[in-house]
Tab-separated table of C-alpha atoms and ligand atoms in Angstrom:
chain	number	residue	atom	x	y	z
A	124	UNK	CA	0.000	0.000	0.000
A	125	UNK	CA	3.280	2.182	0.979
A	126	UNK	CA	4.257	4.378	-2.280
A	127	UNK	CA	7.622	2.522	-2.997
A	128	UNK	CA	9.112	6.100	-5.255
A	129	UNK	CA	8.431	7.830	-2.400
A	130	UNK	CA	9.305	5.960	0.401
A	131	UNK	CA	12.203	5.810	-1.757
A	132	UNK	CA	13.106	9.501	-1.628
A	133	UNK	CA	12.114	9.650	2.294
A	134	UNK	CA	14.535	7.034	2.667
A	135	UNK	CA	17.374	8.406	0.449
A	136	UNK	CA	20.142	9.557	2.623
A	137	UNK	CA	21.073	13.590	2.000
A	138	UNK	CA	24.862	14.091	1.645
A	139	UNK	CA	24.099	17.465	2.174
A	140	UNK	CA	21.884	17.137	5.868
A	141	UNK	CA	24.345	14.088	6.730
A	142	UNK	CA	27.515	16.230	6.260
A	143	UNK	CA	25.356	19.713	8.226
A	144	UNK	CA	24.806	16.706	11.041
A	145	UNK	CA	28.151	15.112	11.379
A	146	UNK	CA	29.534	18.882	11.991
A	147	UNK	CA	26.646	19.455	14.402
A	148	UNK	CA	27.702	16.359	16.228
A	149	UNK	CA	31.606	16.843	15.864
A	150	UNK	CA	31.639	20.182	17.712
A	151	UNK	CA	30.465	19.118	20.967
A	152	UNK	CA	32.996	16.993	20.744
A	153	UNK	CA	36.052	19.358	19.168
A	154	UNK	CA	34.315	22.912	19.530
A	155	UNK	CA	32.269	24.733	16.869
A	156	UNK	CA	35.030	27.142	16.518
A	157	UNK	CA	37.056	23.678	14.982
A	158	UNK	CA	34.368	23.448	12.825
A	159	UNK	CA	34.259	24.134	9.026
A	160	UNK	CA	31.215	24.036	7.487
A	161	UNK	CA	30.175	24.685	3.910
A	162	UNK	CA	27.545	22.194	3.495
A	163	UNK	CA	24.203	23.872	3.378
A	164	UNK	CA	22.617	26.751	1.360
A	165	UNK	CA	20.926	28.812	4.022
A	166	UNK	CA	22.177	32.302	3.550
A	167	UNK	CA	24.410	33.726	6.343
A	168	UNK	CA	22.879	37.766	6.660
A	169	UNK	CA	19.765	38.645	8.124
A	170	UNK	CA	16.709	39.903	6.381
A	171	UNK	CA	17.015	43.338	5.643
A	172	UNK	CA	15.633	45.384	8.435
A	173	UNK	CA	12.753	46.239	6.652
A	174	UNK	CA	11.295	42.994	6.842
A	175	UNK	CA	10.705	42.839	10.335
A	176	UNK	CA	9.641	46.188	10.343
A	177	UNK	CA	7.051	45.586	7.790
A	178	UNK	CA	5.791	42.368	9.623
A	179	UNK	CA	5.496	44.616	12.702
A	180	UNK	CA	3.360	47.166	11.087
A	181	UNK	CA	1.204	44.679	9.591
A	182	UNK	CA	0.534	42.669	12.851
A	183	UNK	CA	-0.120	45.824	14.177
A	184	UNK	CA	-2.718	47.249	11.629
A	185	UNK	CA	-4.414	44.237	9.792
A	186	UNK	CA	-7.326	42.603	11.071
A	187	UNK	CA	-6.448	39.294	12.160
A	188	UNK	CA	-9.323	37.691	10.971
A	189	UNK	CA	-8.476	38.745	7.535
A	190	UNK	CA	-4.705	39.102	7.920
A	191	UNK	CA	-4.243	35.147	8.928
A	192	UNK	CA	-7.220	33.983	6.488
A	193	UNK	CA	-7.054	32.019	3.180
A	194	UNK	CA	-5.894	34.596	0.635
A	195	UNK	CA	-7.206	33.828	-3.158
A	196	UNK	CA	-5.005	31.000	-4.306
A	197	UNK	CA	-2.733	32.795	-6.553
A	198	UNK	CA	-1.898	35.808	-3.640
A	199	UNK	CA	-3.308	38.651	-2.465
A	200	UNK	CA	-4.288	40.991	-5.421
A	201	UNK	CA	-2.175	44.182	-4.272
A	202	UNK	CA	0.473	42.088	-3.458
A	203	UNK	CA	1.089	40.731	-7.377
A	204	UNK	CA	0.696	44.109	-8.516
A	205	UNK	CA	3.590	45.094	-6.701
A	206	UNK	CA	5.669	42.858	-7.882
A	207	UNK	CA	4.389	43.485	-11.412
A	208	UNK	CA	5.124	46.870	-10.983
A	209	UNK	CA	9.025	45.959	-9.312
A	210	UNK	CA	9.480	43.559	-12.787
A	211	UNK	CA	8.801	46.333	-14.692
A	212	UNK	CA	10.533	49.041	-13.646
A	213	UNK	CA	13.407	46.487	-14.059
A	214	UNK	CA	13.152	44.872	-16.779
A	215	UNK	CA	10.739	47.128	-18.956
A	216	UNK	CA	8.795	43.804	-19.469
A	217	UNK	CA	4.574	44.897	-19.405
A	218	UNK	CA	4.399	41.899	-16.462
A	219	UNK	CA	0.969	42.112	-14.916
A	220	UNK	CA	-0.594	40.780	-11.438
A	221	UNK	CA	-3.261	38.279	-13.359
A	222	UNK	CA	0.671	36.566	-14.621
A	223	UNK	CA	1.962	35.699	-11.048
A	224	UNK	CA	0.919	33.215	-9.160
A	225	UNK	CA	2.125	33.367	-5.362
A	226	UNK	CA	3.787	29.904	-3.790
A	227	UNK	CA	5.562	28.561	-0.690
A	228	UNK	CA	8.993	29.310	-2.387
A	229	UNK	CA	10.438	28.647	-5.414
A	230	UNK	CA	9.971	24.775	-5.201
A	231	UNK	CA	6.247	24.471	-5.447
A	232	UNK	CA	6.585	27.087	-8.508
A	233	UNK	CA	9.009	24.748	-10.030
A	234	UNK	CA	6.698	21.685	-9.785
A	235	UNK	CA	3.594	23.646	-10.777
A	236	UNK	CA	5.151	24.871	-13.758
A	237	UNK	CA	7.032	21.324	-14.410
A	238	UNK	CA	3.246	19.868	-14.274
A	239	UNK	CA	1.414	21.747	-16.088
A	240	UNK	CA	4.442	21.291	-19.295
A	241	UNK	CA	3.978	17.794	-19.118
A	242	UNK	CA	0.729	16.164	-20.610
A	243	UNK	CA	1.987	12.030	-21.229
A	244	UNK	CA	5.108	9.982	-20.251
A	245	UNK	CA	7.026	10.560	-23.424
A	246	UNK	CA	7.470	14.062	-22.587
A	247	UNK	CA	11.320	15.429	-21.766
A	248	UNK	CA	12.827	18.362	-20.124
A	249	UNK	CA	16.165	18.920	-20.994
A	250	UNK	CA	18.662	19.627	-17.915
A	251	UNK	CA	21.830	21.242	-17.889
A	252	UNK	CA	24.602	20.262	-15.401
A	253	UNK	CA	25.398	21.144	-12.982
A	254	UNK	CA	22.253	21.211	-11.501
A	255	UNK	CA	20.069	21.296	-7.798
A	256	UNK	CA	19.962	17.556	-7.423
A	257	UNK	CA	15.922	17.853	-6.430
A	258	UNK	CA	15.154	18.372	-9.758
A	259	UNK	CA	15.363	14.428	-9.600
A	260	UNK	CA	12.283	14.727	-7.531
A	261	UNK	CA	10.294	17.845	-9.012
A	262	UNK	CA	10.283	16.885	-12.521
A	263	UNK	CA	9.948	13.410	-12.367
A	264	UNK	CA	7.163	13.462	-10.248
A	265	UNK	CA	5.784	15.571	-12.780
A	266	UNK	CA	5.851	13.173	-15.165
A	267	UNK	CA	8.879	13.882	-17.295
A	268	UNK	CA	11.240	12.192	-18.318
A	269	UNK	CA	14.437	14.232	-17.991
A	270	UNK	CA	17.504	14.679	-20.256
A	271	UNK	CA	20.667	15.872	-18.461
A	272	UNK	CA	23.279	17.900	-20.625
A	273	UNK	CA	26.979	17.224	-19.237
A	274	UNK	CA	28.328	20.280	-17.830
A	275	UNK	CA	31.043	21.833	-20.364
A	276	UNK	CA	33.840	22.015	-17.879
A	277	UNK	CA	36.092	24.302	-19.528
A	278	UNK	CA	33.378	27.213	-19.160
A	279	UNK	CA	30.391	25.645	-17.614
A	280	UNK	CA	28.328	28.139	-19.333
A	281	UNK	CA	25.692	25.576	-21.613
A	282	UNK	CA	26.566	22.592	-23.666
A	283	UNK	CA	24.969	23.862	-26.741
A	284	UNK	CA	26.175	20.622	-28.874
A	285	UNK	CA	24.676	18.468	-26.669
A	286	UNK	CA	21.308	20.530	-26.273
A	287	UNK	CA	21.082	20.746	-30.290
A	288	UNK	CA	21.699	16.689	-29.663
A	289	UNK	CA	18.696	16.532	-27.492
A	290	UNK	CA	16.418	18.337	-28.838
A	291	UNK	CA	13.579	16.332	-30.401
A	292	UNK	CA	9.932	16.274	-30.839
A	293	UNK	CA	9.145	14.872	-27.420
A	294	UNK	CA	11.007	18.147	-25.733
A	295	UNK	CA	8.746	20.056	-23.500
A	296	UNK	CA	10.768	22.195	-21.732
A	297	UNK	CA	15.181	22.952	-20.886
A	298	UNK	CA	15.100	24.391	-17.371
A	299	UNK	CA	17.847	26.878	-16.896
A	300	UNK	CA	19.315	27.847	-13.598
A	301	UNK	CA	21.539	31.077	-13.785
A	302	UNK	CA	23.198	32.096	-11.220
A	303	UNK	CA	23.576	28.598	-10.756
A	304	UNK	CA	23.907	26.335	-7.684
A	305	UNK	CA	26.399	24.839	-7.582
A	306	UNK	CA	28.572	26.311	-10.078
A	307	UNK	CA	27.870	30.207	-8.922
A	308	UNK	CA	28.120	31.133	-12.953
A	309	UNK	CA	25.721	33.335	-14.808
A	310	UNK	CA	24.540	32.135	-18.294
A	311	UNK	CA	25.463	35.589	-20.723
A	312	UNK	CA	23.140	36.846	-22.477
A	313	UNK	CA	25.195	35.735	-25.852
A	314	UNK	CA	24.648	32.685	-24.720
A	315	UNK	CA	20.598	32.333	-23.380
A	316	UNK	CA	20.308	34.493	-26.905
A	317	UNK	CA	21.900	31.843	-28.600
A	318	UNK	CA	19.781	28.902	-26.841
A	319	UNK	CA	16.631	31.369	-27.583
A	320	UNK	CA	17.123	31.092	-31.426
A	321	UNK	CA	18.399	27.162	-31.102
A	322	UNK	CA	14.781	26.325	-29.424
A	323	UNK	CA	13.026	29.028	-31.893
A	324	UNK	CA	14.140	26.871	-34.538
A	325	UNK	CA	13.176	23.438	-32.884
A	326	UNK	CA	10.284	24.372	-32.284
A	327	UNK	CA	9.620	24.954	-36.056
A	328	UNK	CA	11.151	21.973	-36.336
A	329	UNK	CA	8.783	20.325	-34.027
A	330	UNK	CA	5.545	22.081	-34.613
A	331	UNK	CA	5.102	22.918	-30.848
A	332	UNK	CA	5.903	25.618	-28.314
A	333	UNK	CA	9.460	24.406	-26.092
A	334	UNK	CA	9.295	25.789	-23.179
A	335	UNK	CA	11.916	27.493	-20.823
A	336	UNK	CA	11.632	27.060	-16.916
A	337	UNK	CA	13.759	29.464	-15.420
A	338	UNK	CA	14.860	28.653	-11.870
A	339	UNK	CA	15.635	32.107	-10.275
A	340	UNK	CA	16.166	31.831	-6.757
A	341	UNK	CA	19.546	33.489	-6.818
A	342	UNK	CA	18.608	36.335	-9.405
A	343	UNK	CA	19.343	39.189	-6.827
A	344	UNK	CA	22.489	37.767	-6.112
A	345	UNK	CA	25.341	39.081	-8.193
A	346	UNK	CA	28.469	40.401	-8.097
A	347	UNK	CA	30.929	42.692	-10.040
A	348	UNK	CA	28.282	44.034	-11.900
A	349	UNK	CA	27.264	41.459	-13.600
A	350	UNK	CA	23.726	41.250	-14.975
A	351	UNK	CA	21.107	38.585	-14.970
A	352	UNK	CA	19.434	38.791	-18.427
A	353	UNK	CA	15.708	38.760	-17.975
A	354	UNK	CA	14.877	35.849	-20.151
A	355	UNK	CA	11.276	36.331	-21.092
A	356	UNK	CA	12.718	39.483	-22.771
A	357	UNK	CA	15.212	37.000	-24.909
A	358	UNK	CA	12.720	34.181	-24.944
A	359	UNK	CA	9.061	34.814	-24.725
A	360	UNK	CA	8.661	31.365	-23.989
A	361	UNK	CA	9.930	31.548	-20.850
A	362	UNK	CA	8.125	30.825	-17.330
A	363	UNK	CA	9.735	32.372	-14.703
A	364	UNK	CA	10.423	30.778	-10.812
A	365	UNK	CA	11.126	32.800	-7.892
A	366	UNK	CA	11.815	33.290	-4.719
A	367	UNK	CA	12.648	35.743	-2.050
A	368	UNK	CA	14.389	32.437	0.106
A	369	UNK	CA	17.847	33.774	-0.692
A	370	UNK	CA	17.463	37.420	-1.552
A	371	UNK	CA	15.589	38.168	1.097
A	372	UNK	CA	16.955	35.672	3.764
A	373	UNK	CA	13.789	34.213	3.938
A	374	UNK	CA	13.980	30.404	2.948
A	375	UNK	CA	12.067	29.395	5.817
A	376	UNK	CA	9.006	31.456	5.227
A	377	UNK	CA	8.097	29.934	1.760
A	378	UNK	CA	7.393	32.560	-0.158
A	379	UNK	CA	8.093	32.541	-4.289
A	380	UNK	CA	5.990	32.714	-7.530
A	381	UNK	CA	5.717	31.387	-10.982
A	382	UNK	CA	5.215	34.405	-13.366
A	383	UNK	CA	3.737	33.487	-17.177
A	384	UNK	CA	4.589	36.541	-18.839
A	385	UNK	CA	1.461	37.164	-21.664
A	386	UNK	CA	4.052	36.714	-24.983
A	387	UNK	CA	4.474	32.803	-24.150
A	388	UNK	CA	2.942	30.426	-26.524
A	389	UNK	CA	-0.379	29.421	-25.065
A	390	UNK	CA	0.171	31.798	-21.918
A	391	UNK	CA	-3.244	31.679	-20.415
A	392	UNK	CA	-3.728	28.071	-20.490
A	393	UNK	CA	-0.017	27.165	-19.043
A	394	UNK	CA	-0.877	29.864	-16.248
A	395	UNK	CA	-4.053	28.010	-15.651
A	396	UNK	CA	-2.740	24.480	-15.568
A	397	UNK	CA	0.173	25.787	-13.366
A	398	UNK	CA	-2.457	27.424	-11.581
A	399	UNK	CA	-4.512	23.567	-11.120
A	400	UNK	CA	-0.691	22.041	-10.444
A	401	UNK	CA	-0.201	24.386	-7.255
A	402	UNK	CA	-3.674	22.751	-6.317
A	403	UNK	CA	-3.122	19.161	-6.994
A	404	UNK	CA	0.241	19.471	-4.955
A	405	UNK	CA	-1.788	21.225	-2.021
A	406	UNK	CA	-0.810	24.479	-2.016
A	407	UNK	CA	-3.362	26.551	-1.229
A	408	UNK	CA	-2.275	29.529	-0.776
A	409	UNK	CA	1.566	31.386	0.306
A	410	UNK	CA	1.253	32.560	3.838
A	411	UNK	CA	-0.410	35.571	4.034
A	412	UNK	CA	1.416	37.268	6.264
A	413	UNK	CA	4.721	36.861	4.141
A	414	UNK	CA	2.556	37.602	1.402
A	415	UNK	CA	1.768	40.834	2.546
A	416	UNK	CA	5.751	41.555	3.640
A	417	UNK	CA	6.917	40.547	0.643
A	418	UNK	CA	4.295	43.400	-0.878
A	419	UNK	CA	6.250	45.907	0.957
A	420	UNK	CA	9.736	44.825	0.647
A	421	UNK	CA	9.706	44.009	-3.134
A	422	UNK	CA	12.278	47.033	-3.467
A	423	UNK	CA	14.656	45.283	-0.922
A	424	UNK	CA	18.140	44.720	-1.815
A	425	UNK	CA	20.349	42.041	-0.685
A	426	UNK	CA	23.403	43.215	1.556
A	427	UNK	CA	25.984	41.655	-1.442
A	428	UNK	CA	28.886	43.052	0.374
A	429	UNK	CA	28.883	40.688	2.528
A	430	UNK	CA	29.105	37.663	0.480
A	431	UNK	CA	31.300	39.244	-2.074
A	432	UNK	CA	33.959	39.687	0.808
A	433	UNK	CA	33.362	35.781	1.167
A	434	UNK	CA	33.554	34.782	-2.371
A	435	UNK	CA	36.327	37.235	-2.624
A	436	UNK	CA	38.202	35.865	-0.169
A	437	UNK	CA	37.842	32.264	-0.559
A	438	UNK	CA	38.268	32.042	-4.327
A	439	UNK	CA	41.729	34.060	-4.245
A	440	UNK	CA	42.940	31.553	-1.024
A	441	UNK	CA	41.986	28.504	-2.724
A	442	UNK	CA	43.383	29.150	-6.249
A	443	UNK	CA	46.689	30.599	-4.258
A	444	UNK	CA	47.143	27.590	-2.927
A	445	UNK	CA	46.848	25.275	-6.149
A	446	UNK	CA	42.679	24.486	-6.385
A	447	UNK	CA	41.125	24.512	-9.265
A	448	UNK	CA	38.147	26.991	-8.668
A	449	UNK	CA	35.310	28.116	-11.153
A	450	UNK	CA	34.532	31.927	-10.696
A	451	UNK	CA	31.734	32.488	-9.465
A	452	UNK	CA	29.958	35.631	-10.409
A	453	UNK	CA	26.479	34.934	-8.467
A	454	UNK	CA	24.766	32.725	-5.906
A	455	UNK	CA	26.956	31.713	-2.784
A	456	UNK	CA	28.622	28.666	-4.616
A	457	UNK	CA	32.418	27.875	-5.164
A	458	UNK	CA	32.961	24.607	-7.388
A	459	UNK	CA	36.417	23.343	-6.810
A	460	UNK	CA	37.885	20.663	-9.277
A	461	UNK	CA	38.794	17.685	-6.389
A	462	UNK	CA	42.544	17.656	-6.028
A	463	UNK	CA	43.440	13.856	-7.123
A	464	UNK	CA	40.072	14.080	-9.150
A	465	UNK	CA	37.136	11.978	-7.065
A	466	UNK	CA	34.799	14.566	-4.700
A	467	UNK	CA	33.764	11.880	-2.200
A	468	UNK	CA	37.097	10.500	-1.549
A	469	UNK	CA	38.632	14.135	-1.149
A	470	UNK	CA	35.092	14.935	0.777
A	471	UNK	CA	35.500	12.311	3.375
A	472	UNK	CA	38.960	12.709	3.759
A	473	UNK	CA	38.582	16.998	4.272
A	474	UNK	CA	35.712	15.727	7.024
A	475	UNK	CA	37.425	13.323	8.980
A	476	UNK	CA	41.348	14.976	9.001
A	477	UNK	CA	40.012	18.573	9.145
A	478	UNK	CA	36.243	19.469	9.994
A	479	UNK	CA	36.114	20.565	7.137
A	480	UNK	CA	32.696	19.976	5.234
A	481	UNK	CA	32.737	19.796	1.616
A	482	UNK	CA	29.634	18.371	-1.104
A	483	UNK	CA	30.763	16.393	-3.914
A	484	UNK	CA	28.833	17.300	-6.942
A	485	UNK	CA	28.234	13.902	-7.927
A	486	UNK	CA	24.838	14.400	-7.243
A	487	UNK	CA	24.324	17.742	-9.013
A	488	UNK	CA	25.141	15.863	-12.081
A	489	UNK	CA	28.943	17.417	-12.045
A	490	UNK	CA	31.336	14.248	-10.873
A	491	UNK	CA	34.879	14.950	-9.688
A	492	UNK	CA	33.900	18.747	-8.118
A	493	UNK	CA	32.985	20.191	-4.511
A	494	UNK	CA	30.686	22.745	-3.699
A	495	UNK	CA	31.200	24.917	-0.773
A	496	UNK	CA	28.401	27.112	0.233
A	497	UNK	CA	29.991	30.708	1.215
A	498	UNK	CA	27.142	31.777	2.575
A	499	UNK	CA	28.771	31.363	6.380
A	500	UNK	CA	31.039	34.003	8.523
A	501	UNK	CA	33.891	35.239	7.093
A	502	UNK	CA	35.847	34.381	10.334
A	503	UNK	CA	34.888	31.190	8.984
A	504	UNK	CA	36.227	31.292	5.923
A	505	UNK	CA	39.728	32.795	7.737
A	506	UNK	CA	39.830	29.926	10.557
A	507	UNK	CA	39.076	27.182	7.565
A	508	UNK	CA	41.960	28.698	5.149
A	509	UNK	CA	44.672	26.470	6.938
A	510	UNK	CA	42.278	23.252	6.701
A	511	UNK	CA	42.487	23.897	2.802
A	512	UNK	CA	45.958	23.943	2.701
A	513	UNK	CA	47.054	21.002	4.485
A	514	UNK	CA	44.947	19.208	2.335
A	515	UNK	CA	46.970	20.007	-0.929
A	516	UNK	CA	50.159	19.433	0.872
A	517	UNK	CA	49.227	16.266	2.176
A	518	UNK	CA	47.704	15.366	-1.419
A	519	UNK	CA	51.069	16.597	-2.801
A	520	UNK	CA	53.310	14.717	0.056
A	521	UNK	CA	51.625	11.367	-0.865
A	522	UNK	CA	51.820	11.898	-4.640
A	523	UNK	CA	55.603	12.323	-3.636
A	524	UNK	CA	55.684	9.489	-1.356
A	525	UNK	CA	54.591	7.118	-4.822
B	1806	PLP	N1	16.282	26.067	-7.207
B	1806	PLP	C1	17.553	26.087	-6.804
B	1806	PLP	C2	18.624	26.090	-7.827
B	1806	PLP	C3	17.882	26.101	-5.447
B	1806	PLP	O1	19.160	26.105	-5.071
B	1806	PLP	C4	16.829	26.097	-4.497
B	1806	PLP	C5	17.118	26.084	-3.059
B	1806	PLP	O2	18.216	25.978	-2.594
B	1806	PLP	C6	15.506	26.072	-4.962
B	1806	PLP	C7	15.268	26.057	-6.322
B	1806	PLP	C8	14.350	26.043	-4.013
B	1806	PLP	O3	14.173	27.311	-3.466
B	1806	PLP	P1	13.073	27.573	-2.331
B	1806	PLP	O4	13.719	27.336	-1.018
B	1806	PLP	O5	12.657	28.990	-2.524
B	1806	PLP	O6	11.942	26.639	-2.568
């Protein structure tokens, strides 16, 4: 009677909660000070001030009744047109409220939207690697079969040969994650152009809208200047997922959208079976509360300083000392090539000699690489930097030794 898939996945060990436990564990025994962990995603600076402010004010002048009530399904009316309004200014894009549909974070958008794309068990959604490992679970639960592209290592921006080898009539969707976790790199806008006019032409080919699903938690979240390219500007048919879990600081508040701008092919029936998606997966409505304090905060910024000191900091040590890093121009990701080339070996070995917590990639689809989450203190960072080190030179002593 037991669902066997999904006692499956609530079975499945997470490399990621294992390795956040074992450190948990390990510093009652060693002190958390001995400590080094990068394991988990869960960004390191508070919300900006305004958020608790706003939450204040609205505890203290709402109604209850109405303030903690169901709101309609897709958010609170006022609440979308603010966004709207923030996209626009942005992005010059003519977004409007009756496009965005509220969620609890950028998950439930992704497996609304992943839903409502797929109508029979031959269809395909082509992923790019790296990639956040639970797309395993979103998409396939959807119903689609999915098609992973091989990260291109030598720039990890897309794999166009292999997309263009994909591509085929079954293709619903390629879901595109920029700035990526884990790789922290932004797709240009050279290259999302290029992909734009590469599906354009399959879906002549094909005689059927392909979809993008972009996954756009860590939009806000760039440095050097760098832009995001707004992709339903490049490529109308583009569905948009969001959240305010890492821009805001918010991941444990659940609050994101899906936003169906009105050039996509079909627009008001894939915001409407989205729409019945968010329903069949139960979720009813985004807290109304955040709802409302996301309404009022949608101008926020995200204190980047912070992390770029981080990033900053980290990438220079690590590539000083011999790792192989990829730059990372957004999220709070650092890949690192694994010295002596396999992750969980060089992952096991960084836990038990140094404290030092490290997630092989194997997982996000990109074998022989680490990701370390920067998103912790940058004392951290500085106490860790020697932990780094003695790994290469105990790599390089036994590479000696042979
Ligand atoms: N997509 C990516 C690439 C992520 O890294 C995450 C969370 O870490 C999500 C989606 C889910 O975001 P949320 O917590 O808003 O549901």
């Amino acid at each position: 009677m037991i669902n066997e898939k999904c006692l499956g996945y609530g079975t499945a060990p997470s490399l990621i909660r294992e390795l956040f436990a074992y450190g948990l564990e390990k510093a009652k025994t060693v002190g958390p000070e001995n400590v080094y962990d990068y394991s988990m995603g869960n960004p390191s600076i508070p919300a900006p001030a305004k958020v608790n402010e706003s939450i204040r004010s609205i505890v203290g002048k709402e109604d209850p009744l109405k303030l903690h009530g169901y709101s309609l399904a897709n958010g609170i009316e006022e609440v979308r047109e603010a966004i709207a309004e923030n996209l626009n200014r942005r992005f010059h894009c003519n977004a409007k409220a009756g496009e965005l549909y509220l969620t609890c974070g950028c998950a439930p958008a992704l497996v609304s939207v992943a839903r409502a794309l797929t109508s029979c068990p031959e269809d395909e959604f082509i992923i790019n690697a790296p990639y956040f490992p639970e797309y395993n679970q979103f998409f396939t639960n959807a119903g689609a079969k999915l098609r992973i592209i091989p990260a291109d290592t030598a720039t990890f921006q897309l794999n166009f040969d292999r997309i263009e080898e994909a591509l085929n009539e079954h293709t619903s969707a390629v879901v595109i994650n920029s700035p990526n976790n884990p790789s922290g790199v932004v797709y240009s806008e050279e290259t999302l152009r290029k992909l734009g006019d590469l599906l354009d032409k399959a879906c002549a080919k094909y005689g059927h809208p392909i979809y993008i699903i972009a996954d756009e938690p860590y939009r806000e979240l760039v440095y050097d200047g760098v832009k995001v390219p707004f992709l339903p500007n490049l490529y109308p048919n583009t569905i948009v997922c969001y959240s305010w879990s890492k821009s805001l600081s918010l991941p444990g508040e659940r609050i994101g959208y899906f936003y169906v701008n009105g050039r996509c092919a079909d627009a008001e029936k894939v915001y409407a079976a989205a729409s019945g998606a968010a329903r069949e997966i139960g979720n009813v409505n985004a807290p109304t509360l955040i709802q409302r304090t996301v309404g009022l905060c949608v101008d926020e910024e995200p204190d980047l300083e912070t992390y770029d000191k981080n990033r900053t900091l980290l990438y220079r040590s690590l590539v000083s000392y011999g790792y192989e890093c990829v730059r990372p121009e957004g999220a709070f990701y650092l890949l690192v090539k694994a010295p002596g080339g396999d992750a969980e070996a060089f992952s096991e070995k960084a836990k038990r000699e140094q404290n030092l917590l490290l997630v092989p990639c194997t997982g996000f689809g990109c074998p022989g690489y680490l990701r370390i989450a920067y998103c912790v203190s940058n004392e951290m960072i500085r106490r860790s930097l020697p932990a780094f080190q003695a790994l290469l030179c105990d790599g390089k002593d036994e590479s000696e030794r042979r």
